[in-house]
Amino acid sequence: QVQLVESGGGLVQAWGSLRVSCAASGRTFSDYAAGWFRQAPGKEREFVAAIRWGGTYYTDSVKGRFTISRDNAKNAVYLQMNSLKPEDTAVYYCAAGRGAGSVRSAGFYDYWGQGTQVTVSS
């Protein structure tokens, strides 16, 4: 089992920055790929970013603005978000998974956090 707890969400103005964090406990977190997903009101959960074996992956809408990183010594993964836009407003979820498949797919992940709200005002 891996437990994930997100933090760092909040309200920020457009073009501002925010860093959300995910603290992991349980099994060896470094064995898992980590991902961030988001869900806006009335929309499906969508892939944002992932990190696996040192490689990083982003959805097109956040490339150049968001950066995913991890600190295995701290069992943590981060999402640095710059140049935020109102359309980035959503609940952001951290996820962990391992095995075959695409890290862009929610089905790849075995464990999920409860989410943290990010609101970007215009």
Short mmCIF file of C-alpha atoms in Angstrom, two decimals:
data_model
loop_
_atom_site.label_atom_id
_atom_site.label_comp_id
_atom_site.label_asym_id
_atom_site.label_seq_id
_atom_site.Cartn_x
_atom_site.Cartn_y
_atom_site.Cartn_z
CA GLN A 1 0.00 0.00 0.00
CA VAL A 2 1.04 3.55 -0.73
CA GLN A 3 -0.68 6.48 0.94
CA LEU A 4 -0.57 9.82 -0.83
CA VAL A 5 -1.37 13.23 0.62
CA GLU A 6 -1.39 16.37 -1.48
CA SER A 7 -0.79 19.87 -0.18
CA GLY A 8 -0.02 23.35 -1.44
CA GLY A 9 -3.15 24.18 -3.34
CA GLY A 10 -4.83 27.53 -3.03
CA LEU A 11 -5.99 30.67 -4.78
CA VAL A 12 -3.63 32.48 -7.13
CA GLN A 13 -4.02 35.20 -9.72
CA ALA A 14 -3.56 34.53 -13.41
CA TRP A 15 0.10 34.40 -14.46
CA GLY A 16 1.09 33.57 -10.90
CA SER A 17 2.87 30.47 -9.62
CA LEU A 18 2.07 27.69 -7.21
CA ARG A 19 3.76 24.47 -6.17
CA VAL A 20 1.71 21.49 -5.08
CA SER A 21 3.32 18.66 -3.19
CA CYS A 22 2.53 15.01 -2.64
CA ALA A 23 3.85 13.14 0.36
CA ALA A 24 3.98 9.37 0.10
CA SER A 25 4.15 6.74 2.79
CA GLY A 26 4.04 2.99 2.83
CA ARG A 27 5.91 0.96 0.24
CA THR A 28 9.11 2.21 -1.35
CA PHE A 29 7.89 5.20 -3.28
CA SER A 30 10.92 5.23 -5.55
CA ASP A 31 9.69 1.96 -7.08
CA TYR A 32 6.66 3.76 -8.46
CA ALA A 33 6.01 6.15 -11.27
CA ALA A 34 4.26 9.28 -10.04
CA GLY A 35 1.71 11.36 -11.83
CA TRP A 36 -0.48 14.41 -11.44
CA PHE A 37 -4.01 14.56 -12.75
CA ARG A 38 -6.65 17.26 -12.45
CA GLN A 39 -10.39 17.47 -12.56
CA ALA A 40 -12.33 20.65 -13.16
CA PRO A 41 -16.02 20.97 -12.30
CA GLY A 42 -18.17 19.15 -14.82
CA LYS A 43 -15.18 17.66 -16.60
CA GLU A 44 -13.43 14.31 -16.57
CA ARG A 45 -10.17 13.78 -14.77
CA GLU A 46 -7.27 14.51 -17.10
CA PHE A 47 -3.58 13.74 -17.16
CA VAL A 48 -1.24 16.63 -16.34
CA ALA A 49 2.26 15.29 -15.80
CA ALA A 50 4.18 12.18 -14.80
CA ILE A 51 7.67 11.09 -13.91
CA ARG A 52 9.04 7.59 -14.41
CA TRP A 53 12.63 6.35 -14.39
CA GLY A 54 13.81 9.93 -14.60
CA GLY A 55 11.76 10.72 -17.67
CA THR A 56 9.02 13.34 -17.52
CA TYR A 57 5.77 13.58 -19.46
CA TYR A 58 3.34 16.46 -19.84
CA THR A 59 0.04 17.15 -21.46
CA ASP A 60 0.40 19.71 -24.22
CA SER A 61 -1.51 22.45 -22.43
CA VAL A 62 1.01 22.67 -19.59
CA LYS A 63 4.30 22.11 -21.44
CA GLY A 64 6.70 24.94 -20.72
CA ARG A 65 4.67 26.09 -17.72
CA PHE A 66 4.57 23.13 -15.33
CA THR A 67 7.46 21.04 -14.03
CA ILE A 68 7.16 17.72 -12.24
CA SER A 69 9.93 16.55 -9.96
CA ARG A 70 10.46 14.09 -7.16
CA ASP A 71 12.65 13.66 -4.11
CA ASN A 72 12.88 9.97 -3.31
CA ALA A 73 14.76 10.66 -0.09
CA LYS A 74 11.71 12.59 1.11
CA ASN A 75 9.17 10.29 -0.55
CA ALA A 76 7.69 13.28 -2.30
CA VAL A 77 6.69 14.47 -5.73
CA TYR A 78 6.08 18.05 -6.71
CA LEU A 79 4.34 19.99 -9.43
CA GLN A 80 5.66 23.49 -9.98
CA MET A 81 3.08 25.52 -11.87
CA ASN A 82 4.04 28.82 -13.48
CA SER A 83 2.13 31.23 -15.69
CA LEU A 84 -1.12 29.86 -14.36
CA LYS A 85 -4.29 30.42 -16.32
CA PRO A 86 -7.93 30.36 -15.17
CA GLU A 87 -8.39 27.15 -17.16
CA ASP A 88 -5.88 25.47 -14.86
CA THR A 89 -8.45 25.70 -12.07
CA ALA A 90 -9.18 22.17 -10.84
CA VAL A 91 -8.65 19.69 -8.08
CA TYR A 92 -5.17 18.28 -8.53
CA TYR A 93 -4.56 14.63 -7.67
CA CYS A 94 -1.32 12.81 -7.08
CA ALA A 95 -1.07 9.18 -8.16
CA ALA A 96 1.44 6.33 -7.98
CA GLY A 97 1.71 3.21 -10.06
CA ARG A 98 4.10 0.71 -11.60
CA GLY A 99 4.16 -1.85 -14.32
CA ALA A 100 3.49 -1.70 -18.02
CA GLY A 101 1.29 0.79 -19.75
CA SER A 102 1.11 4.49 -20.38
CA VAL A 103 1.71 6.86 -17.50
CA ARG A 104 -0.73 9.20 -19.25
CA SER A 105 -3.59 6.84 -18.46
CA ALA A 106 -5.41 6.95 -15.13
CA GLY A 107 -5.66 3.18 -15.30
CA PHE A 108 -1.91 2.85 -14.92
CA TYR A 109 -2.06 4.09 -11.34
CA ASP A 110 -2.81 1.99 -8.29
CA TYR A 111 -2.89 4.67 -5.63
CA TRP A 112 -4.44 8.12 -5.47
CA GLY A 113 -4.45 11.01 -3.08
CA GLN A 114 -7.52 12.94 -2.01
CA GLY A 115 -6.68 15.99 -4.11
CA THR A 116 -5.91 19.63 -3.50
CA GLN A 117 -7.86 22.54 -4.94
CA VAL A 118 -6.08 25.01 -7.21
CA THR A 119 -8.06 28.10 -8.19
CA VAL A 120 -6.70 30.64 -10.64
CA SER A 121 -8.50 33.97 -10.78
CA SER A 122 -8.54 36.18 -13.86
#
